[in-house]
Coordinates of C-alpha atoms in Angstrom, one line a residue:
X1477 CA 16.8 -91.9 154.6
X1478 CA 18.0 -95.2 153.3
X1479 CA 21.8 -95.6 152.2
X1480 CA 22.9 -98.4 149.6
X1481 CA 26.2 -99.9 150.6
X1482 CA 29.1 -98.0 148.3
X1483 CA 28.7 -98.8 144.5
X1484 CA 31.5 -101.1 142.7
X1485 CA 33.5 -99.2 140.0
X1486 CA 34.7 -102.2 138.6
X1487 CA 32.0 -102.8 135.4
X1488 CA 30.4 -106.6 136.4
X1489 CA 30.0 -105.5 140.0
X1490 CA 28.6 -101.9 138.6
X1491 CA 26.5 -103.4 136.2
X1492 CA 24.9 -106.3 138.5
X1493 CA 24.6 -103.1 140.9
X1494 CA 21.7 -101.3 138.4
X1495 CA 18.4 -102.1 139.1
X1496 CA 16.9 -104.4 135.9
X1497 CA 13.1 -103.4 136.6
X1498 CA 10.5 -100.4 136.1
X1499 CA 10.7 -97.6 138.6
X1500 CA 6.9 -97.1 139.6
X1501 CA 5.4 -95.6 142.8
X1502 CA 8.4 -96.4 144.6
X1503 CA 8.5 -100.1 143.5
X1504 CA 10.6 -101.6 141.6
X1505 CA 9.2 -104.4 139.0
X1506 CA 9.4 -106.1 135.9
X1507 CA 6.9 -105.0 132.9
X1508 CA 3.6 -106.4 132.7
X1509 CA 4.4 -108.1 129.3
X1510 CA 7.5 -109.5 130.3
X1511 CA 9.8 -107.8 127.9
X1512 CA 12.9 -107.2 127.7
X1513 CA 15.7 -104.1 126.5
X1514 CA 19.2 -105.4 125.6
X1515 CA 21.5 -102.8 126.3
X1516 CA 25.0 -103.0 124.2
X1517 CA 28.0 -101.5 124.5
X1518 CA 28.8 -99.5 121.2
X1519 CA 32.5 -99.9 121.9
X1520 CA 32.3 -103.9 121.7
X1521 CA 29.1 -104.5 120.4
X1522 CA 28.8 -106.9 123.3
X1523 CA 25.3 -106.6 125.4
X1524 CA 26.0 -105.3 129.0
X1525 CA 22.3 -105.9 130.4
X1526 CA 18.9 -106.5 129.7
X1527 CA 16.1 -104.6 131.8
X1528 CA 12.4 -104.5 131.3
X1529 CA 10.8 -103.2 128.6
X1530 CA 7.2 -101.3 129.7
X1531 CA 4.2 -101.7 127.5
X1532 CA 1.3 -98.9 127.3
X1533 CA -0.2 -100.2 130.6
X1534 CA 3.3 -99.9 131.9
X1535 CA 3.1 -96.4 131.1
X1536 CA -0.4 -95.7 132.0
X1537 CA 1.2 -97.0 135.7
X1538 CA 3.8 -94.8 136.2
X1539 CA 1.6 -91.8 135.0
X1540 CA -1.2 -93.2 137.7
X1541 CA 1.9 -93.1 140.1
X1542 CA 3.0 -89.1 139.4
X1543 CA -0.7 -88.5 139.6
X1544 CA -1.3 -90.2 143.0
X1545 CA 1.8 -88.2 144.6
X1546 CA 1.0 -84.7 143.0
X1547 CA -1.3 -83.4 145.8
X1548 CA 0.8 -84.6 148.7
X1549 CA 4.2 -83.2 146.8
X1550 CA 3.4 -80.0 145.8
X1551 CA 2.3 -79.6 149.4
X1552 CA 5.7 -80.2 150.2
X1553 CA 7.7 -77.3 151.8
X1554 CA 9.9 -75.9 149.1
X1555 CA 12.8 -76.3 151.5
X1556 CA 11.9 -80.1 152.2
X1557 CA 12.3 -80.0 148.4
X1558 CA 15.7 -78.2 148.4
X1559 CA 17.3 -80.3 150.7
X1560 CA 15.8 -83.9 149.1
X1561 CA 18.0 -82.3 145.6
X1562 CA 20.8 -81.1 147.8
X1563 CA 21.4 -84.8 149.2
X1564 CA 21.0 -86.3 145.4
X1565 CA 23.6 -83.8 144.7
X1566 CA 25.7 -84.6 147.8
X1567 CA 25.1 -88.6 146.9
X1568 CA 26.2 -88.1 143.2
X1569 CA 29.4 -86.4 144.0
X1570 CA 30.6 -89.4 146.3
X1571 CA 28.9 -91.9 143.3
X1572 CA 30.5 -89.8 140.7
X1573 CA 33.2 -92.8 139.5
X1574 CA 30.4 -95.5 139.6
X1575 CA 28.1 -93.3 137.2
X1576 CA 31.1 -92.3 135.1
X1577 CA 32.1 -95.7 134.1
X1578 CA 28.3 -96.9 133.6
X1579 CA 28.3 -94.3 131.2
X1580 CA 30.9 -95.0 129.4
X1581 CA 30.3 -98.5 128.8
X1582 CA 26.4 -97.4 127.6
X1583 CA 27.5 -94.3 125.8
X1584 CA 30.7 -94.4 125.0
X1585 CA 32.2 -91.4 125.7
X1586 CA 35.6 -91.2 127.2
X1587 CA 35.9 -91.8 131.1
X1588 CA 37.4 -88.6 131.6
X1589 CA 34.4 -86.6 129.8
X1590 CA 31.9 -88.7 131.4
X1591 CA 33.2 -87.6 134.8
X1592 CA 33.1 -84.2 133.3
X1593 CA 29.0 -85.3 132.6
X1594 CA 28.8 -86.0 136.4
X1595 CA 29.7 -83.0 137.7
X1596 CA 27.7 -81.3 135.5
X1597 CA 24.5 -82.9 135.8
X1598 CA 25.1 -82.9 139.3
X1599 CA 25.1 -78.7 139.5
X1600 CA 21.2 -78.9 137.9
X1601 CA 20.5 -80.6 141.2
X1602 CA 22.8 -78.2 143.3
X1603 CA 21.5 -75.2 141.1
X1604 CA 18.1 -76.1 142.0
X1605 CA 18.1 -77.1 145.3
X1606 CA 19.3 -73.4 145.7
X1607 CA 16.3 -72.1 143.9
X1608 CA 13.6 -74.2 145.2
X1609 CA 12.6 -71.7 148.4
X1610 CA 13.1 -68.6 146.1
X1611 CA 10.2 -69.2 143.7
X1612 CA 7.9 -65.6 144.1
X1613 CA 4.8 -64.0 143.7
X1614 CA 3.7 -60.5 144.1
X1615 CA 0.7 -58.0 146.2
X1616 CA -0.1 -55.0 145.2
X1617 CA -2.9 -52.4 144.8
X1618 CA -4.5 -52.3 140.8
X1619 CA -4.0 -49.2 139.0
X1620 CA -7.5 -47.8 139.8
X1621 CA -7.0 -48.5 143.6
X1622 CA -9.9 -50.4 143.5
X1623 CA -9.0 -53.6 144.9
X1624 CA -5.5 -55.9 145.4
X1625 CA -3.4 -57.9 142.9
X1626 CA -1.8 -61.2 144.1
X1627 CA -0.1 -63.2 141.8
X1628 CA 0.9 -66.4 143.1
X1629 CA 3.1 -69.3 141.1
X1630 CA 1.7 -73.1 141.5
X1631 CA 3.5 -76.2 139.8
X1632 CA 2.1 -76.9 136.8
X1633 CA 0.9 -80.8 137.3
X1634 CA 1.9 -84.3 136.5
X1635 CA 4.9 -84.0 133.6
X1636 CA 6.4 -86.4 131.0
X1637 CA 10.5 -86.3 130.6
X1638 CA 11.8 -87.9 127.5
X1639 CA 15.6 -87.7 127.5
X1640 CA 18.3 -88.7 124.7
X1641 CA 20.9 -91.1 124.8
X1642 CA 23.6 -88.5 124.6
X1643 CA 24.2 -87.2 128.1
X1644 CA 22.0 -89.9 129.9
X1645 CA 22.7 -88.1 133.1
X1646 CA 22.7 -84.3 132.5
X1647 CA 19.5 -84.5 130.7
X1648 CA 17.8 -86.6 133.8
X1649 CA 19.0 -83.8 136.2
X1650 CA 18.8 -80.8 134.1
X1651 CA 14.7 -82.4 133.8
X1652 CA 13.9 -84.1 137.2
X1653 CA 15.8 -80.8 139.1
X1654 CA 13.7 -78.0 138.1
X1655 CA 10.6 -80.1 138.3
X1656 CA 11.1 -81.4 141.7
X1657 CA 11.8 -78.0 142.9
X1658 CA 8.5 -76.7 141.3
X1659 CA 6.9 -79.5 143.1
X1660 CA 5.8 -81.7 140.3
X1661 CA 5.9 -85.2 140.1
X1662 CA 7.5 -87.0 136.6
X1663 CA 7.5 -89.9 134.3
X1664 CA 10.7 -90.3 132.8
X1665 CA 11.4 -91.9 129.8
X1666 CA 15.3 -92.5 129.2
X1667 CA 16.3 -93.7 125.2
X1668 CA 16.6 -96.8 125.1
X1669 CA 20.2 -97.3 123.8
X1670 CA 21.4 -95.5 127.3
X1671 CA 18.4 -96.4 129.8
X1672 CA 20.8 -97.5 132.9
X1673 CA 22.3 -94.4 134.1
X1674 CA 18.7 -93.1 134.7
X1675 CA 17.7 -96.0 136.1
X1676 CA 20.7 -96.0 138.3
X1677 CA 19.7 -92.1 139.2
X1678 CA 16.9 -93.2 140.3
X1679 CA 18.1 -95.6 142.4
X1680 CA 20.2 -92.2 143.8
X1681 CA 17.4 -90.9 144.2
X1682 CA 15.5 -93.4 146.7
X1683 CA 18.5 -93.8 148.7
X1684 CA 17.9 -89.5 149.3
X1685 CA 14.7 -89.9 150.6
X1686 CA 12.4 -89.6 147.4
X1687 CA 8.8 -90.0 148.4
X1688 CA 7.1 -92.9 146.5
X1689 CA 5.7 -92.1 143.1
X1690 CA 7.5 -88.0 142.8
X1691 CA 9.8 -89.7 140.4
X1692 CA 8.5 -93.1 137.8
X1693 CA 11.2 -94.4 135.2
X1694 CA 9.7 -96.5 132.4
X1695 CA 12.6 -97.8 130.0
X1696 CA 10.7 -99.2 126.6
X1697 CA 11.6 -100.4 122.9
X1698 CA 7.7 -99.5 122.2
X1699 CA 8.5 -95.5 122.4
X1700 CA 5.5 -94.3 120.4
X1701 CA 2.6 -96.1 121.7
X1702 CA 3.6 -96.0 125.5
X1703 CA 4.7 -92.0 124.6
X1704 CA 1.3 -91.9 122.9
X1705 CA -0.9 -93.0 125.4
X1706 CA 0.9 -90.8 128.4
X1707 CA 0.6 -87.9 126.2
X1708 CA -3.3 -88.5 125.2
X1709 CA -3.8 -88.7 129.1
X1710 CA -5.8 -85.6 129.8
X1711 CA -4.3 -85.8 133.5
X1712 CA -0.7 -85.1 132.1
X1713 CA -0.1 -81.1 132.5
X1714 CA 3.6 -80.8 130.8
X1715 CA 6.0 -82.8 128.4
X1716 CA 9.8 -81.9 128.5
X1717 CA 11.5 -83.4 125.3
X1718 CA 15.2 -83.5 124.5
X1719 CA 16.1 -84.9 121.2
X1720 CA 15.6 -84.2 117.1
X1721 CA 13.3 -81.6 115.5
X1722 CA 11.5 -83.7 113.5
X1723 CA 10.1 -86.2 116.5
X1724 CA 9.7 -82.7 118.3
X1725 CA 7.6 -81.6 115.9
X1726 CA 5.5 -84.7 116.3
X1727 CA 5.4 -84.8 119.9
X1728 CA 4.1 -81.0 119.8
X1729 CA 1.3 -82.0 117.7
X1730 CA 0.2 -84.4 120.1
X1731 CA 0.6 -82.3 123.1
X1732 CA -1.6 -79.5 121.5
X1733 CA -4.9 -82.1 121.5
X1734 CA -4.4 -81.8 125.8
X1735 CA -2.8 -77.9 125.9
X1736 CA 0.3 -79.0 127.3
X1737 CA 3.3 -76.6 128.2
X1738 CA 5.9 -77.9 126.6
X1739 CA 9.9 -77.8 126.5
X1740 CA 11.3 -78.8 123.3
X1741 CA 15.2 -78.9 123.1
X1742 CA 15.9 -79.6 119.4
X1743 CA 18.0 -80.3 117.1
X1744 CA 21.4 -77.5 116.0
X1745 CA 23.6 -76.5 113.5
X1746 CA 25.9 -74.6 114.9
X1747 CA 28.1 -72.2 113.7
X1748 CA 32.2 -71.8 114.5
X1749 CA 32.9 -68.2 113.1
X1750 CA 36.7 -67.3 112.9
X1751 CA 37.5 -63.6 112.3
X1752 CA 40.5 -62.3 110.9
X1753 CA 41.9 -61.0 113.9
X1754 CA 40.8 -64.5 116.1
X1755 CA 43.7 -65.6 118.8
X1756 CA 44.0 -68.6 116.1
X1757 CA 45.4 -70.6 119.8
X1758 CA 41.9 -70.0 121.3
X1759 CA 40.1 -70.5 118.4
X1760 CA 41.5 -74.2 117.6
X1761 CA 41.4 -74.7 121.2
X1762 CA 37.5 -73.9 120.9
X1763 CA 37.3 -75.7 118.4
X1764 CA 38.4 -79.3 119.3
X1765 CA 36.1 -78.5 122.3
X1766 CA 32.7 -77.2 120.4
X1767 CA 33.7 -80.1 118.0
X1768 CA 34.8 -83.1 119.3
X1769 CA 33.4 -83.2 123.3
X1770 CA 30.5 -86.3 123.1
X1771 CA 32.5 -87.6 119.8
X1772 CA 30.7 -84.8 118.2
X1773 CA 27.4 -86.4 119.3
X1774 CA 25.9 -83.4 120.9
X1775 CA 23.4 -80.5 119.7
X1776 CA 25.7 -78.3 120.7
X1777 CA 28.6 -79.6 118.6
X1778 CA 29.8 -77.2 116.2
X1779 CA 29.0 -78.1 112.8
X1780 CA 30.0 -75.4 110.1
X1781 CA 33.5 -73.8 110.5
X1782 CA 33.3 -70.6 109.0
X1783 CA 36.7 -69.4 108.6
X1784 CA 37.9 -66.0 107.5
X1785 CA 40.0 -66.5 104.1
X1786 CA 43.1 -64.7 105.3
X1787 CA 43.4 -67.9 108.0
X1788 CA 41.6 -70.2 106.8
X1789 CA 45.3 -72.1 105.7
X1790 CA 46.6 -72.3 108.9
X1791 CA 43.6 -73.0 111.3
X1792 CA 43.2 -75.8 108.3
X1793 CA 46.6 -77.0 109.3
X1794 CA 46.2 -76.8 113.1
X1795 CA 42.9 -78.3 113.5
X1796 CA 44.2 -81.0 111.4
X1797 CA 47.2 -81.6 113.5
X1798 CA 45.1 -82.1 116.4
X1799 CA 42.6 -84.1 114.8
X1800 CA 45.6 -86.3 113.7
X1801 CA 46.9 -86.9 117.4
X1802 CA 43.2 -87.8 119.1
X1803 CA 43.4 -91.6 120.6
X1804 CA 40.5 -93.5 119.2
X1805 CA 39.5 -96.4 121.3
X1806 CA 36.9 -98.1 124.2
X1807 CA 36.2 -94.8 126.6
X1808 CA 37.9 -97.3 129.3
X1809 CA 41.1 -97.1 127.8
X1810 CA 44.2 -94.6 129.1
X1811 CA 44.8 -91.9 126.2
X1812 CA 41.4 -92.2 124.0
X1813 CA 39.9 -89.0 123.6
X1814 CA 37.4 -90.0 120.6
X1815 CA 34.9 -92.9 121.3
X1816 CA 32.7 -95.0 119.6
X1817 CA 29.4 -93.4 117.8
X1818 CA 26.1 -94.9 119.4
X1819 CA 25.3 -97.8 116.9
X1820 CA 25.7 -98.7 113.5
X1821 CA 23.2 -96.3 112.0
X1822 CA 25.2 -93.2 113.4
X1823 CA 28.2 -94.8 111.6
X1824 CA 26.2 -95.0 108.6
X1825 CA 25.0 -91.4 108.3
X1826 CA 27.9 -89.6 109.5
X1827 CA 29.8 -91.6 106.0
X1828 CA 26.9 -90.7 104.2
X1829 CA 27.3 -87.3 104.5
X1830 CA 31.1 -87.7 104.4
X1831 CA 30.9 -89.2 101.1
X1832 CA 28.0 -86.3 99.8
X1833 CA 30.7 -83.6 100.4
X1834 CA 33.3 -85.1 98.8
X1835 CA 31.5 -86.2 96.0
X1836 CA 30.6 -82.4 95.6
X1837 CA 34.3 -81.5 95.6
X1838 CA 35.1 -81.2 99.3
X1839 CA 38.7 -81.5 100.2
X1840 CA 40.1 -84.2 102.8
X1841 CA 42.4 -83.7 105.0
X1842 CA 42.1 -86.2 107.6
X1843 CA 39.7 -89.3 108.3
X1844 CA 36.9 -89.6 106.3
X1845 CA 35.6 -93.4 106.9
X1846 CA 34.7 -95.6 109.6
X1847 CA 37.3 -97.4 111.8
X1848 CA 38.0 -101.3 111.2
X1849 CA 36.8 -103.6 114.3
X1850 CA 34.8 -104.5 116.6
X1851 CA 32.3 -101.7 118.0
X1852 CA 30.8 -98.3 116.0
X1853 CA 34.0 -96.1 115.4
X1854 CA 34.0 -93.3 112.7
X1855 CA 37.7 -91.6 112.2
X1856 CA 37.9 -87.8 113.4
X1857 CA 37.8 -86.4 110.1
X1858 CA 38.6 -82.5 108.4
X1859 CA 37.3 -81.3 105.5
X1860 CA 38.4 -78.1 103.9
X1861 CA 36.6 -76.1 101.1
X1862 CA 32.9 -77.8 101.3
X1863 CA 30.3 -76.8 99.0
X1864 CA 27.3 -74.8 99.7
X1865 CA 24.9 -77.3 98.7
X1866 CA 26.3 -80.6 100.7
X1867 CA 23.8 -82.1 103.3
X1868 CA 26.8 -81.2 105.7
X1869 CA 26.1 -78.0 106.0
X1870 CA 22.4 -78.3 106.1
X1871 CA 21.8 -81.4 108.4
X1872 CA 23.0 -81.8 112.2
X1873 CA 26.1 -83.9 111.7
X1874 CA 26.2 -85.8 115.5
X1875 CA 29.9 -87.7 114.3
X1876 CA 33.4 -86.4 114.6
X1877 CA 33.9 -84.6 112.0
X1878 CA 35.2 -80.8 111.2
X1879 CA 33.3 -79.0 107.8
X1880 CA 34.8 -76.0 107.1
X1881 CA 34.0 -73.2 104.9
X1882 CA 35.8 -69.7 104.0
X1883 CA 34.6 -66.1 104.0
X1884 CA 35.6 -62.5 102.9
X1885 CA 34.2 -60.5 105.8
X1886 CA 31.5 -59.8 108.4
X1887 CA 28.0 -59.4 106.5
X1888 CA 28.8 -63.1 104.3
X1889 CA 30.1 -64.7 107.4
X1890 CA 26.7 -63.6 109.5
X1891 CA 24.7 -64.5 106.4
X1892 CA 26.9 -67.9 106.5
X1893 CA 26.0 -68.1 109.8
X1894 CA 22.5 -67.4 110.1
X1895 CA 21.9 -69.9 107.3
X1896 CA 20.3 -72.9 108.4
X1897 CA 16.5 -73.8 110.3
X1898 CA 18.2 -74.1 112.9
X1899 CA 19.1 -71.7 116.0
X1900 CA 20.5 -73.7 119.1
X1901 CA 23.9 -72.0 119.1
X1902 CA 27.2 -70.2 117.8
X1903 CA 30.6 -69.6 118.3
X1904 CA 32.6 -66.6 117.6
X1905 CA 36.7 -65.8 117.9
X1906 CA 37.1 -62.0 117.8
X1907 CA 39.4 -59.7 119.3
X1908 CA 37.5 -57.1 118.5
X1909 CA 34.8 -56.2 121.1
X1910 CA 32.5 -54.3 119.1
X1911 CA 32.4 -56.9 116.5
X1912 CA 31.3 -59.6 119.1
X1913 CA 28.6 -57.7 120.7
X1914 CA 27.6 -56.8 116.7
X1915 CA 27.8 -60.5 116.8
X1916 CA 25.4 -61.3 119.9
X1917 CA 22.7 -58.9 118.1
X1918 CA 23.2 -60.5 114.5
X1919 CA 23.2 -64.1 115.0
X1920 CA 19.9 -66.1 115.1
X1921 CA 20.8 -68.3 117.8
X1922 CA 19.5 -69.3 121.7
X1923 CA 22.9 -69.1 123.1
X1924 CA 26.6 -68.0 121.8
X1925 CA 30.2 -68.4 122.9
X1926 CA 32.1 -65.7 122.6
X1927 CA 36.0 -66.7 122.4
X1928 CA 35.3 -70.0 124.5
X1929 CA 34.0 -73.7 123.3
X1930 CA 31.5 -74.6 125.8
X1931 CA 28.4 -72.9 126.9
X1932 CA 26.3 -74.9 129.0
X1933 CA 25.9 -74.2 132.5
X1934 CA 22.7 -75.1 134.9
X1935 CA 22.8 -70.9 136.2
X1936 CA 21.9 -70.4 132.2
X1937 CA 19.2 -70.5 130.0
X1938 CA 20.1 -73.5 127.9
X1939 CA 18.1 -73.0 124.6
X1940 CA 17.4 -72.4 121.3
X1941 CA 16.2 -70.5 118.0
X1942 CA 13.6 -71.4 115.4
X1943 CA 13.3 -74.9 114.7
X1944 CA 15.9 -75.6 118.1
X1945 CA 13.0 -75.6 120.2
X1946 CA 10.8 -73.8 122.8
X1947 CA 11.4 -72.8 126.2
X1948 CA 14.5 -73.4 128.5
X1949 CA 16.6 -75.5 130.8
X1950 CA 18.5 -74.6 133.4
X1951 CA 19.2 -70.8 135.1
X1952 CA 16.6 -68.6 136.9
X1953 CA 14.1 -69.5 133.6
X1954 CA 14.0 -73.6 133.9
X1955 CA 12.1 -73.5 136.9
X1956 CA 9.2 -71.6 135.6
X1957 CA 9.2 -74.2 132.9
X1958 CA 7.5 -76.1 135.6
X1959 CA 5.2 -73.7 137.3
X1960 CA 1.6 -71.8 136.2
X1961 CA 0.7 -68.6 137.6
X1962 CA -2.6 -67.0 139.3
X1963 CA -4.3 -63.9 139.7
X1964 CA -6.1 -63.3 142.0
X1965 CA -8.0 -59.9 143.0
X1966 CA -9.3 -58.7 146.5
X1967 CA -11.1 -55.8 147.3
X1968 CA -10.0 -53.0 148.3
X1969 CA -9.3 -53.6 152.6
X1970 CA -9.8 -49.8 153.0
X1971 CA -13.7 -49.8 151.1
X1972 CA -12.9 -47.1 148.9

């Protein structure tokens, strides 16, 4: 096993540390049309480094690559497996401040919650290095005692990873873990706003012993024709895709030409329901979590507060004193808690639908435009009393701010709830225990907090509802994301 010397933590030495090339079977190299990707720093604006951009061949490479290493991989003892994702995992956690600041300075999110990212993405590895040697089949005799069942599980081929800029390390993991483990061999294709932390992973990655080709990173601006022409590739056995319905949608039309399995993680609209007789403590607490971790740029970010009428008043006034005190500023910086949105265009959007509830007769509390200065800042913002028909409510916000919206009792607030496309997840405050198992059975989404903000852990099933997606990530289920299975029948050994 190879070892880098110790990353720097300090950002030039960090920066100059991540590899500027294409990752292809086990090579490191610039793109065959020369190109380049600037990547900037949303908090400045500023351009922190440019790495190669791949064109189709590019891709057609790295897909050559994962195809070349299949055989002798899946071959692999699943506990040479385990232990190659064990040392990732061991390798993160002493890397963890050198992949927390790189980041911050692509993403933006606050040092503190990128650290939080780290050990996070780090347990997919951990979590699947555990369940690598526990993958199962079965042997038994057929109902007519006629012959023998065996049902065996086989990795399910070459796959193509396409992450979002949003957790640029967690999505890697909670991908390249499970297929590894499986014993499948990947193309991963980071967004280009945040390519460098996967890039840097991979790097990780080599240093644990990866054999050349398991894992290729191509980094692009030409998304759609390199995506295209991996896709169309009838070697390709499975596409993973995290990002928005709509490019989900696409990307499942391409992969049903080849039969692909596929693992869509889509878009959300989550709901934050606050009962009557919530612990109004917990539930703001919940609710600057759900809200406001990833500067509201996550799928699981609560959207619509949906706030019983007897308290909607005074969770109005506490989520609004919070709001009030969150530091805005570079992620680098002591104290900030809210970051800068990923570009300009976020900044855009997020006002836009601002402005659309407002103009319907919203009420604001707090915020409500975008931040003077340098970088892509948008002001936490609360809005009380929005209108059924503003785009808020329909569309996935992905900016800081709170929407909420009062009900009467149980049946309008699941109705409330259940009203949207969209079924990633909900949150619920109750202190009543019947109505939050009523609540489990009645709301349309993949996952649910009950009395707590967060949700997503790699020992569960991290997915959605309806137009959220198909299939899941993480727990017992991810790994059979990434495997097929086989029947096979023997005679009966006795010749009956």
């Amino acid at each position: 096993m190879t070892r880098t010397d110790p990353t720097p933590t300090d950002e030039a030495g960090l920066l100059s540390s991540v590899r500027d090339g294409l990752y292809i079977g086990g090579h490191w190299r610039p793109g065959s049309e020369g190109a380049g990707l600037d990547v900037t720093d949303p908090a400045t604006g500023e351009t922190l480094k440019t790495v190669a951009s791949a064109s189709v061949a590019d891709g057609t490479a790295a897909l050559d690559a994962a195809c070349e290493a299949f055989p002798a991989w899946a071959a692999t003892p699943s506990r040479e497996r385990a232990e190659l994702l064990r040392r990732a995992f061991d390798l993160l956690m002493e890397r963890k401040e050198a992949f927390a600041l790189l980041m911050t300075l692509e993403m933006g999110k606050p040092l503190a919650e990128a650290r939080g990212e780290v050990v996070y993405g780090g347990e997919f590895l951990r979590w699947f290095s555990e369940t690598a040697a526990h993958v199962q089949g079965r042997y038994g005799a057929n109902p007519e005692g006629t012959g023998r069942m065996i049902v065996t599980q086989h990795p399910v081929g070459p796959c193509y990873l396409i992450t979002p800029w949003n957790f640029p390390l967690a999505m890697a993991t909670r991908k390249i873990a499970p297929a590894l483990a499986a014993g499948c061999t990947v193309v991963i294709k980071p967004a280009a706003l945040t390519p460098l932390t996967t890039i840097f992973f991979a790097q990780l990655l080599e240093d644990a012993g990866l054999p050349p080709g398991v894992v290729n990173v191509v980094t692009t601006t030409a998304s759609g024709p390199v995506s295209d022409a991996i896709i169309s590739d009838p070697r390709l056995r499975k596409l993973s895709f995290t990002g928005s319905t709509p490019v989900g949608q696409q990307l499942l039309a391409q992969a049903s030409t080849g039969v692909l399995r596929t693992s869509m993680e889509l878009g959300g609209n989550a709901p934050f329901v606050v009962f009557e007789d919530a612990d109004l403590d917990k539930a703001v607490d919940g609710a600057m979590l759900a809200k406001f971790r990833n500067i509201g740029q996550a799928c699981t970010a609560a959207n619509r507060f949906i706030v019983h009428s007897s308290v909607v008043e005074e969770f109005i006034r506490r989520v609004t004193a919070r709001v009030d005190a969150l530091g805005v500023g570079r992620g680098t910086e002591e104290g900030v808690t809210i970051g800068p949105l990923i570009d300009a265009k976020a900044v855009a959007k997020t006002d836009e639908l601002v402005r659309d509830a407002l103009d319907r007769g919203a009420t604001l509390q707090t915020g409500g435009k975008p931040v003077e200065g340098p970088g892509t800042f948008y002001a936490a913002t609360v809005l009380s009393e929005v209108p059924a028909n503003s785009a808020l409510l329909r569309e996935e916000i992905f900016g800081p701010v709170v929407a909420i919206v009062p009900f009467d009792d149980e049946d309008e607030a699941v109705a409330l709830a259940n009203g949207t496309e969209y079924g990633l997840v909900s949150y619920v405050f109750t202190e009543s225990l019947a109505r939050g198992q009523r609540m489990i059975e009645r709301l349309q989404t993949g996952m649910m907090g009950l009395n707590v903000g967060v949700v997503s852990n790699a020992a569960a099933p991290f997915g959605g509802w309806k137009f959220s997606g198909l299939g899941r990530e993480g727990g017992d289920e991810g790994i059979h994301e990434y495997l097929q299975t086989k029947y096979t029948l023997t005679p009966d050994p006795f010749g009956r």
